[in-house]
Amino acid sequence: MITYLTQMIACSGILYAYYYFFLRNEKFHQYNRFYLLMAMTLSLLLPLLKIPVTVNDTDTSPVYTFISTGEAVVVTAIEKRFDYMQLLYAIYGCILLWMLFRLVKAISAVISIKRAAHTEMIEDIRLVKTPHPDAPFSFFKWLFWNERIELESAEGIHMFKHEMYHIRSKHSWDLLFMEVILSICWFNPFFYLYRKEVKTIQEFLADRHAAGNSDHASYAELLLMRAIGSRHQQLINPFFHNQLKRRITMLTSSKKPQYQWLRKLLVLPVATTVIALFAFTYEKAIENSDDKKTLLSTAVLDNPDTTTAKHNHDSIPFTKKYIIEGKEVSENIFSSLDMNKVKKVSSIRNEKTNTQTITVYLKTSEELAKAVNDHSNNDQTDISTRVDKDALYPGDWGIFLSRNLNTQVPVDNGATPGNHTTIIQFVVDAVGNVSDVKAVSNVGFGMEAEAIRVIKKSGKWVPATVNNENIKSYRKQSITFQVKGKETSVVVNDLASNSAQQNETNKESEVFTRVEIDAAYPGNWRNFLERNLNGQVAVNNGAGPGTYTTIIQFIVDKDGTISNMKALSKHGYGLEEEAMRVIKASGKWKPAIQNGREVKAYRKQPITFQINEVPEKGNQKSPE
């Protein structure tokens, strides 16, 4: 949010600077009017756009290093502190409400003047005759006319033409648009300058139309004589407006704009600059095969919850998106790609939305179709029916049913008193998504349909596990409707291990695979590695130049103790053994957090050994 606000203010400042130095006080008023309105709109929209631009990596400096890709940024703030952001949001909301109140009050004031005055129609314009001192002024299709001014007089004709031009040109829409934007973006100082200039330009246009071919000097004298004692209103175009000196100067000046077309054409490089600064997101293209392999391995194996951003004391997870040849695909399809078929890989992290987009370009487009087909075929067969631990509803199943199940369905459909048990079968995939929901029982009376509806509404489940790995599995869920006369209750009697009592029993021993906040090393992980990891292991065991990402899985208990450590990668050269040795020596970790409590959870920690150049004896660099 802070990034967007900064870019929005900077963009509006650049666009206003071009107007101030090249367009202000020039006589192409209609161009200036639309430029200012468009510049205001672009300032709001351009920072929201994220157009990816790929740049090639040209850094070829030989370095021997090891790096850890487990956490891009480590959350360092532990203790709770005063949340200044909440205070800023409160201040912003109060000023926003006050600005909107002023706007509504200004509109109400104009309506009150109209209601208290005599009105008559002139074509589609409503002429409102009033003694109000600000008249004449216009508001949309209402022309407020001062009763003391003769409409047929020379002055009256000039004023009437002036206000009619405001109405016909729909200038009130400009003012209303700017007032709404200013109410929302009241903190942007440039938007106040935009409003001031648009109002002045509207007066330039109306003055030029009202004066016509008559004596401009006499019209300027009229402005000067009538301006004494006039006041400025927020949402109207009074004839005796401020900026009187500029209006008279613009009206009486005979100077033609110099380099008129050049001044207008300068908008092209200015627009190009702001688009390049605020609409493009630059990403680094990865051409080297080892680098591509590292990025692919990290993208697939690194748990999204372990990639965090620094934000006070909270961790904000990055959500990963996988794009292959312009199409968004699942993680499973992404991970099934053949590395030899990949042409280029790029990665973008968006701090605003906390998303990481991994984009892959293939050597041939047929490879995407092959990966999709292979994954689809595997999906049909890779559904386990025997598991170590059954899929679970993540919360209290009984409370969820009581809040969402329509227990009147069997009664409304004529079910007899008694217990009616429905059995619903569905599939829970490795990330908890529910699919293929169907009824196994045939009780009728609309109960199966209602049970299916509620299960589809239940959201993500905790996946089943085999050998401590999440898997795709079937789940049979029973829901019993207990009909007593005209009332129905629900009995929770699961066929598997998802009852409320079983949930409570399993809480202590349950090992989570997905959590809200992942287990984390309590200090600076990179510094710990630099002090303890032996970066020479790969070279001493004969590893050639390249990037070797080891993936170590272990369990972090609720007290931070590490156990059940094993290597998921198999690079050899003693890399996995060295990574496991260092993790064992790291001591206690911060436990994972789920639903506001510390839990026992798995942690997959990647450690990447990167050898770009094998150092010669006596000329070795220490790890960075």
GROMACS .gro file of C-alpha atoms in nm, residues 101-474:
model
  374
  101PHE     CA    1  -1.932   1.528   0.465
  102ARG     CA    2  -1.814   1.864   0.323
  103LEU     CA    3  -1.898   1.744  -0.027
  104VAL     CA    4  -2.248   1.632   0.069
  105LYS     CA    5  -2.300   1.957   0.262
  106ALA     CA    6  -2.199   2.164  -0.043
  107ILE     CA    7  -2.444   1.975  -0.265
  108SER     CA    8  -2.719   2.016  -0.003
  109ALA     CA    9  -2.654   2.392   0.011
  110VAL     CA   10  -2.705   2.426  -0.365
  111ILE     CA   11  -3.027   2.219  -0.347
  112SER     CA   12  -3.153   2.439  -0.062
  113ILE     CA   13  -3.100   2.753  -0.269
  114LYS     CA   14  -3.291   2.597  -0.557
  115ARG     CA   15  -3.584   2.492  -0.337
  116ALA     CA   16  -3.621   2.842  -0.187
  117ALA     CA   17  -3.625   3.017  -0.527
  118HIS     CA   18  -3.862   3.059  -0.820
  119THR     CA   19  -3.767   2.842  -1.121
  120GLU     CA   20  -3.860   2.831  -1.488
  121MET     CA   21  -3.748   2.619  -1.784
  122ILE     CA   22  -3.547   2.754  -2.077
  123GLU     CA   23  -3.525   2.462  -2.321
  124ASP     CA   24  -3.366   2.187  -2.107
  125ILE     CA   25  -3.208   2.433  -1.861
  126ARG     CA   26  -3.378   2.523  -1.532
  127LEU     CA   27  -3.338   2.894  -1.456
  128VAL     CA   28  -3.340   2.955  -1.081
  129LYS     CA   29  -3.404   3.319  -0.981
  130THR     CA   30  -3.258   3.390  -0.640
  131PRO     CA   31  -3.128   3.683  -0.435
  132HIS     CA   32  -2.827   3.476  -0.326
  133PRO     CA   33  -2.508   3.692  -0.342
  134ASP     CA   34  -2.306   3.422  -0.525
  135ALA     CA   35  -2.540   3.423  -0.823
  136PRO     CA   36  -2.505   3.396  -1.113
  137PHE     CA   37  -2.355   3.046  -1.103
  138SER     CA   38  -2.431   2.707  -1.255
  139PHE     CA   39  -2.464   2.353  -1.121
  140PHE     CA   40  -2.516   2.084  -1.382
  141LYS     CA   41  -2.832   2.199  -1.569
  142TRP     CA   42  -2.936   2.452  -1.306
  143LEU     CA   43  -2.856   2.816  -1.380
  144PHE     CA   44  -2.885   3.030  -1.067
  145TRP     CA   45  -2.958   3.391  -1.164
  146ASN     CA   46  -2.939   3.694  -0.936
  147GLU     CA   47  -3.275   3.874  -0.939
  148ARG     CA   48  -3.103   4.215  -0.927
  149ILE     CA   49  -2.931   4.162  -1.264
  150GLU     CA   50  -3.128   4.243  -1.579
  151LEU     CA   51  -3.109   3.947  -1.813
  152GLU     CA   52  -3.159   4.165  -2.123
  153SER     CA   53  -2.880   4.410  -2.034
  154ALA     CA   54  -2.534   4.393  -2.194
  155GLU     CA   55  -2.386   4.267  -1.868
  156GLY     CA   56  -2.667   4.016  -1.827
  157ILE     CA   57  -2.617   3.875  -2.177
  158HIS     CA   58  -2.243   3.826  -2.113
  159MET     CA   59  -2.310   3.652  -1.782
  160PHE     CA   60  -2.584   3.434  -1.928
  161LYS     CA   61  -2.362   3.317  -2.214
  162HIS     CA   62  -2.080   3.252  -1.967
  163GLU     CA   63  -2.291   3.026  -1.743
  164MET     CA   64  -2.460   2.852  -2.036
  165TYR     CA   65  -2.116   2.752  -2.163
  166HIS     CA   66  -2.038   2.591  -1.825
  167ILE     CA   67  -2.363   2.395  -1.847
  168ARG     CA   68  -2.330   2.287  -2.211
  169SER     CA   69  -1.965   2.180  -2.155
  170LYS     CA   70  -2.062   1.970  -1.850
  171HIS     CA   71  -1.807   2.142  -1.629
  172SER     CA   72  -1.991   2.036  -1.313
  173TRP     CA   73  -1.898   1.675  -1.386
  174ASP     CA   74  -1.530   1.776  -1.385
  175LEU     CA   75  -1.568   1.942  -1.046
  176LEU     CA   76  -1.762   1.652  -0.894
  177PHE     CA   77  -1.506   1.400  -1.021
  178MET     CA   78  -1.217   1.596  -0.869
  179GLU     CA   79  -1.395   1.647  -0.537
  180VAL     CA   80  -1.458   1.272  -0.502
  181ILE     CA   81  -1.095   1.190  -0.586
  182LEU     CA   82  -0.972   1.458  -0.344
  183SER     CA   83  -1.192   1.315  -0.069
  184ILE     CA   84  -1.031   0.973  -0.117
  185CYS     CA   85  -0.676   1.098  -0.188
  186TRP     CA   86  -0.679   1.405   0.036
  187PHE     CA   87  -0.311   1.344   0.127
  188ASN     CA   88  -0.189   1.408  -0.232
  189PRO     CA   89  -0.087   1.776  -0.252
  190PHE     CA   90  -0.073   1.776  -0.633
  191PHE     CA   91  -0.442   1.690  -0.666
  192TYR     CA   92  -0.531   2.025  -0.504
  193LEU     CA   93  -0.327   2.200  -0.773
  194TYR     CA   94  -0.509   1.996  -1.039
  195ARG     CA   95  -0.845   2.110  -0.904
  196LYS     CA   96  -0.738   2.475  -0.894
  197GLU     CA   97  -0.609   2.464  -1.252
  198VAL     CA   98  -0.915   2.284  -1.393
  199LYS     CA   99  -1.146   2.543  -1.236
  200THR     CA  100  -0.936   2.824  -1.382
  201ILE     CA  101  -0.931   2.665  -1.728
  202GLN     CA  102  -1.309   2.630  -1.716
  203GLU     CA  103  -1.330   3.005  -1.654
  204PHE     CA  104  -1.090   3.074  -1.945
  205LEU     CA  105  -1.314   2.874  -2.178
  206ALA     CA  106  -1.636   3.035  -2.056
  207ASP     CA  107  -1.487   3.388  -2.073
  208ARG     CA  108  -1.371   3.335  -2.431
  209HIS     CA  109  -1.717   3.211  -2.531
  210ALA     CA  110  -1.903   3.491  -2.350
  211ALA     CA  111  -1.682   3.771  -2.483
  212GLY     CA  112  -1.708   3.639  -2.838
  213ASN     CA  113  -1.618   3.905  -3.093
  214SER     CA  114  -1.712   4.195  -2.864
  215ASP     CA  115  -1.475   4.433  -2.689
  216HIS     CA  116  -1.265   4.215  -2.462
  217ALA     CA  117  -1.155   4.515  -2.260
  218SER     CA  118  -1.514   4.599  -2.161
  219TYR     CA  119  -1.574   4.237  -2.064
  220ALA     CA  120  -1.260   4.244  -1.851
  221GLU     CA  121  -1.388   4.563  -1.686
  222LEU     CA  122  -1.714   4.384  -1.607
  223LEU     CA  123  -1.520   4.105  -1.435
  224LEU     CA  124  -1.321   4.353  -1.231
  225MET     CA  125  -1.617   4.565  -1.119
  226ARG     CA  126  -1.832   4.266  -1.025
  227ALA     CA  127  -1.559   4.067  -0.851
  228ILE     CA  128  -1.563   4.286  -0.539
  229GLY     CA  129  -1.736   4.102  -0.258
  230SER     CA  130  -1.775   3.773  -0.444
  231ARG     CA  131  -1.715   3.443  -0.268
  232HIS     CA  132  -1.591   3.105  -0.384
  233GLN     CA  133  -1.808   2.793  -0.356
  234GLN     CA  134  -1.687   2.435  -0.368
  235LEU     CA  135  -1.908   2.271  -0.633
  236ILE     CA  136  -2.038   2.560  -0.844
  237ASN     CA  137  -1.908   2.784  -1.122
  238PRO     CA  138  -1.986   3.140  -1.004
  239PHE     CA  139  -1.943   3.410  -1.264
  240PHE     CA  140  -1.718   3.617  -1.039
  241HIS     CA  141  -1.458   3.348  -0.983
  242ASN     CA  142  -1.112   3.383  -0.830
  243GLN     CA  143  -0.794   3.388  -1.041
  244LEU     CA  144  -0.924   3.722  -1.170
  245LYS     CA  145  -0.583   3.849  -1.282
  246ARG     CA  146  -0.514   3.538  -1.490
  247ARG     CA  147  -0.862   3.554  -1.645
  248ILE     CA  148  -0.820   3.916  -1.752
  249THR     CA  149  -0.466   3.854  -1.879
  250MET     CA  150  -0.578   3.552  -2.080
  251LEU     CA  151  -0.878   3.740  -2.219
  252THR     CA  152  -0.695   4.053  -2.329
  253SER     CA  153  -0.372   3.891  -2.446
  254SER     CA  154  -0.332   3.862  -2.823
  255LYS     CA  155  -0.016   3.653  -2.805
  256LYS     CA  156  -0.043   3.323  -2.988
  257PRO     CA  157   0.108   3.016  -2.821
  258GLN     CA  158   0.466   2.962  -2.928
  259TYR     CA  159   0.564   2.615  -3.045
  260GLN     CA  160   0.206   2.504  -2.980
  261TRP     CA  161   0.235   2.158  -3.138
  262LEU     CA  162   0.577   2.097  -2.987
  263ARG     CA  163   0.442   2.171  -2.639
  264LYS     CA  164   0.158   1.924  -2.693
  265LEU     CA  165   0.380   1.654  -2.844
  266LEU     CA  166   0.606   1.663  -2.540
  267VAL     CA  167   0.332   1.466  -2.367
  268LEU     CA  168   0.457   1.154  -2.550
  269PRO     CA  169   0.801   1.130  -2.383
  270VAL     CA  170   0.643   1.231  -2.051
  271ALA     CA  171   0.383   0.954  -2.082
  272THR     CA  172   0.653   0.706  -2.182
  273THR     CA  173   0.856   0.801  -1.876
  274VAL     CA  174   0.575   0.759  -1.624
  275ILE     CA  175   0.466   0.428  -1.779
  276ALA     CA  176   0.823   0.297  -1.765
  277LEU     CA  177   0.860   0.412  -1.404
  278PHE     CA  178   0.527   0.305  -1.260
  279ALA     CA  179   0.359   0.046  -1.489
  280PHE     CA  180   0.645  -0.192  -1.572
  281THR     CA  181   0.783  -0.464  -1.346
  282TYR     CA  182   1.131  -0.571  -1.442
  283GLU     CA  183   1.230  -0.936  -1.409
  284LYS     CA  184   1.557  -1.115  -1.467
  285ALA     CA  185   1.562  -1.382  -1.734
  286ILE     CA  186   1.752  -1.695  -1.636
  287GLU     CA  187   1.932  -1.863  -1.925
  288ASN     CA  188   2.185  -2.087  -1.750
  289SER     CA  189   2.055  -2.443  -1.710
  290ASP     CA  190   2.184  -2.478  -1.354
  291ASP     CA  191   2.018  -2.152  -1.251
  292LYS     CA  192   1.693  -2.267  -1.410
  293LYS     CA  193   1.713  -2.593  -1.224
  294THR     CA  194   1.768  -2.411  -0.895
  295LEU     CA  195   1.473  -2.181  -0.952
  296LEU     CA  196   1.246  -2.467  -1.053
  297SER     CA  197   1.353  -2.674  -0.751
  298THR     CA  198   1.306  -2.382  -0.513
  299ALA     CA  199   0.969  -2.292  -0.664
  300VAL     CA  200   0.834  -2.644  -0.624
  301LEU     CA  201   0.992  -2.761  -0.300
  302ASP     CA  202   0.997  -2.445  -0.092
  303ASN     CA  203   0.677  -2.419   0.107
  304PRO     CA  204   0.504  -2.091   0.016
  305ASP     CA  205   0.453  -2.018   0.383
  306THR     CA  206   0.829  -2.011   0.444
  307THR     CA  207   0.883  -1.718   0.208
  308THR     CA  208   0.797  -1.419   0.422
  309ALA     CA  209   0.817  -1.045   0.416
  310LYS     CA  210   0.909  -0.815   0.702
  311HIS     CA  211   0.594  -0.657   0.843
  312ASN     CA  212   0.610  -0.552   1.208
  313HIS     CA  213   0.583  -0.876   1.405
  314ASP     CA  214   0.373  -1.074   1.153
  315SER     CA  215   0.474  -1.301   0.866
  316ILE     CA  216   0.303  -1.245   0.530
  317PRO     CA  217   0.322  -1.553   0.306
  318PHE     CA  218   0.393  -1.527  -0.065
  319THR     CA  219   0.136  -1.706  -0.280
  320LYS     CA  220   0.296  -1.868  -0.582
  321LYS     CA  221   0.153  -1.867  -0.935
  322TYR     CA  222   0.294  -2.081  -1.213
  323ILE     CA  223   0.271  -1.958  -1.573
  324ILE     CA  224   0.377  -2.179  -1.864
  325GLU     CA  225   0.360  -2.029  -2.212
  326GLY     CA  226   0.111  -1.766  -2.092
  327LYS     CA  227  -0.122  -2.014  -1.918
  328GLU     CA  228  -0.159  -2.050  -1.541
  329VAL     CA  229  -0.109  -2.411  -1.431
  330SER     CA  230  -0.110  -2.606  -1.106
  331GLU     CA  231   0.200  -2.675  -0.901
  332ASN     CA  232   0.183  -3.043  -0.994
  333ILE     CA  233   0.190  -2.968  -1.367
  334PHE     CA  234   0.472  -2.719  -1.311
  335SER     CA  235   0.681  -2.972  -1.119
  336SER     CA  236   0.630  -3.241  -1.385
  337LEU     CA  237   0.814  -3.041  -1.653
  338ASP     CA  238   1.121  -3.191  -1.815
  339MET     CA  239   1.411  -2.956  -1.736
  340ASN     CA  240   1.568  -3.020  -2.076
  341LYS     CA  241   1.258  -2.879  -2.248
  342VAL     CA  242   1.271  -2.545  -2.064
  343LYS     CA  243   1.404  -2.249  -2.262
  344LYS     CA  244   1.387  -1.970  -2.003
  345VAL     CA  245   1.260  -1.914  -1.648
  346SER     CA  246   1.177  -1.586  -1.475
  347SER     CA  247   1.046  -1.494  -1.133
  348ILE     CA  248   0.861  -1.185  -1.007
  349ARG     CA  249   0.773  -1.110  -0.647
  350ASN     CA  250   0.498  -0.854  -0.594
  351GLU     CA  251   0.529  -0.699  -0.248
  352LYS     CA  252   0.188  -0.534  -0.283
  353THR     CA  253  -0.010  -0.856  -0.328
  354ASN     CA  254   0.243  -1.092  -0.164
  355THR     CA  255   0.253  -1.310  -0.475
  356GLN     CA  256   0.544  -1.474  -0.654
  357THR     CA  257   0.494  -1.552  -1.023
  358ILE     CA  258   0.720  -1.817  -1.180
  359THR     CA  259   0.706  -1.791  -1.561
  360VAL     CA  260   0.844  -2.068  -1.784
  361TYR     CA  261   0.907  -2.049  -2.158
  362LEU     CA  262   0.940  -2.386  -2.332
  363LYS     CA  263   1.147  -2.479  -2.635
  364THR     CA  264   0.835  -2.626  -2.802
  365SER     CA  265   0.472  -2.551  -2.718
  366GLU     CA  266   0.382  -2.922  -2.737
  367GLU     CA  267   0.559  -2.980  -2.405
  368LEU     CA  268   0.286  -2.795  -2.214
  369ALA     CA  269   0.012  -3.016  -2.360
  370LYS     CA  270   0.220  -3.325  -2.276
  371ALA     CA  271   0.267  -3.214  -1.914
  372VAL     CA  272  -0.107  -3.147  -1.876
  373ASN     CA  273  -0.199  -3.486  -2.025
  374ASP     CA  274   0.053  -3.671  -1.809
  375HIS     CA  275  -0.072  -3.497  -1.497
  376SER     CA  276  -0.437  -3.567  -1.587
  377ASN     CA  277  -0.363  -3.937  -1.636
  378ASN     CA  278  -0.177  -3.954  -1.305
  379ASP     CA  279  -0.460  -3.776  -1.124
  380GLN     CA  280  -0.706  -4.050  -1.217
  381THR     CA  281  -0.498  -4.328  -1.064
  382ASP     CA  282  -0.304  -4.156  -0.786
  383ILE     CA  283  -0.587  -4.150  -0.532
  384SER     CA  284  -0.507  -4.349  -0.221
  385THR     CA  285  -0.769  -4.556  -0.043
  386ARG     CA  286  -0.536  -4.672   0.239
  387VAL     CA  287  -0.368  -4.397   0.440
  388ASP     CA  288  -0.180  -4.363   0.767
  389LYS     CA  289  -0.390  -4.066   0.870
  390ASP     CA  290  -0.728  -3.976   0.725
  391ALA     CA  291  -0.819  -3.633   0.584
  392LEU     CA  292  -0.965  -3.406   0.852
  393TYR     CA  293  -1.191  -3.105   0.868
  394PRO     CA  294  -0.960  -2.829   1.005
  395GLY     CA  295  -1.203  -2.697   1.267
  396ASP     CA  296  -1.489  -2.819   1.483
  397TRP     CA  297  -1.706  -3.027   1.250
  398GLY     CA  298  -2.008  -3.029   1.481
  399ILE     CA  299  -2.011  -2.647   1.508
  400PHE     CA  300  -1.971  -2.612   1.131
  401LEU     CA  301  -2.272  -2.841   1.070
  402SER     CA  302  -2.489  -2.663   1.327
  403ARG     CA  303  -2.419  -2.328   1.154
  404ASN     CA  304  -2.455  -2.436   0.792
  405LEU     CA  305  -2.674  -2.747   0.762
  406ASN     CA  306  -3.044  -2.691   0.690
  407THR     CA  307  -3.195  -2.945   0.930
  408GLN     CA  308  -3.549  -2.875   0.809
  409VAL     CA  309  -3.482  -3.039   0.470
  410PRO     CA  310  -3.599  -3.392   0.571
  411VAL     CA  311  -3.907  -3.256   0.749
  412ASP     CA  312  -4.002  -3.036   0.452
  413ASN     CA  313  -3.968  -3.338   0.224
  414GLY     CA  314  -4.182  -3.569   0.439
  415ALA     CA  315  -3.920  -3.783   0.617
  416THR     CA  316  -4.051  -4.009   0.895
  417PRO     CA  317  -3.923  -3.973   1.255
  418GLY     CA  318  -3.600  -4.159   1.324
  419ASN     CA  319  -3.227  -4.150   1.249
  420HIS     CA  320  -3.134  -4.110   0.881
  421THR     CA  321  -2.762  -4.151   0.810
  422THR     CA  322  -2.626  -4.016   0.484
  423ILE     CA  323  -2.282  -4.119   0.359
  424ILE     CA  324  -2.099  -3.884   0.124
  425GLN     CA  325  -1.779  -3.978  -0.058
  426PHE     CA  326  -1.536  -3.720  -0.192
  427VAL     CA  327  -1.171  -3.668  -0.275
  428VAL     CA  328  -0.932  -3.448  -0.073
  429ASP     CA  329  -0.617  -3.367  -0.271
  430ALA     CA  330  -0.268  -3.305  -0.134
  431VAL     CA  331  -0.339  -2.937  -0.064
  432GLY     CA  332  -0.683  -2.992   0.091
  433ASN     CA  333  -0.914  -2.914  -0.203
  434VAL     CA  334  -1.243  -3.108  -0.205
  435SER     CA  335  -1.369  -3.259  -0.534
  436ASP     CA  336  -1.578  -3.543  -0.681
  437VAL     CA  337  -1.843  -3.514  -0.407
  438LYS     CA  338  -2.114  -3.781  -0.444
  439ALA     CA  339  -2.360  -3.972  -0.227
  440VAL     CA  340  -2.298  -4.336  -0.138
  441SER     CA  341  -2.620  -4.373   0.061
  442ASN     CA  342  -2.972  -4.339  -0.079
  443VAL     CA  343  -3.182  -4.222   0.216
  444GLY     CA  344  -3.371  -3.965   0.006
  445PHE     CA  345  -3.595  -3.681   0.126
  446GLY     CA  346  -3.331  -3.433   0.001
  447MET     CA  347  -3.083  -3.529   0.275
  448GLU     CA  348  -2.802  -3.645   0.044
  449ALA     CA  349  -2.832  -3.327  -0.163
  450GLU     CA  350  -2.815  -3.111   0.152
  451ALA     CA  351  -2.515  -3.306   0.287
  452ILE     CA  352  -2.333  -3.267  -0.047
  453ARG     CA  353  -2.404  -2.891  -0.047
  454VAL     CA  354  -2.259  -2.846   0.301
  455ILE     CA  355  -1.945  -3.050   0.229
  456LYS     CA  356  -1.878  -2.848  -0.088
  457LYS     CA  357  -1.911  -2.536   0.126
  458SER     CA  358  -1.668  -2.658   0.393
  459GLY     CA  359  -1.355  -2.520   0.219
  460LYS     CA  360  -1.011  -2.679   0.240
  461TRP     CA  361  -0.950  -2.986   0.458
  462VAL     CA  362  -0.631  -3.115   0.620
  463PRO     CA  363  -0.502  -3.373   0.365
  464ALA     CA  364  -0.447  -3.740   0.443
  465THR     CA  365  -0.089  -3.859   0.495
  466VAL     CA  366   0.117  -4.166   0.410
  467ASN     CA  367   0.468  -4.186   0.554
  468ASN     CA  368   0.424  -3.828   0.678
  469GLU     CA  369   0.362  -3.704   0.321
  470ASN     CA  370   0.041  -3.530   0.210
  471ILE     CA  371  -0.146  -3.739  -0.048
  472LYS     CA  372  -0.466  -3.731  -0.251
  473SER     CA  373  -0.723  -3.967  -0.097
  474TYR     CA  374  -1.088  -4.062  -0.073
   0.00000   0.00000   0.00000
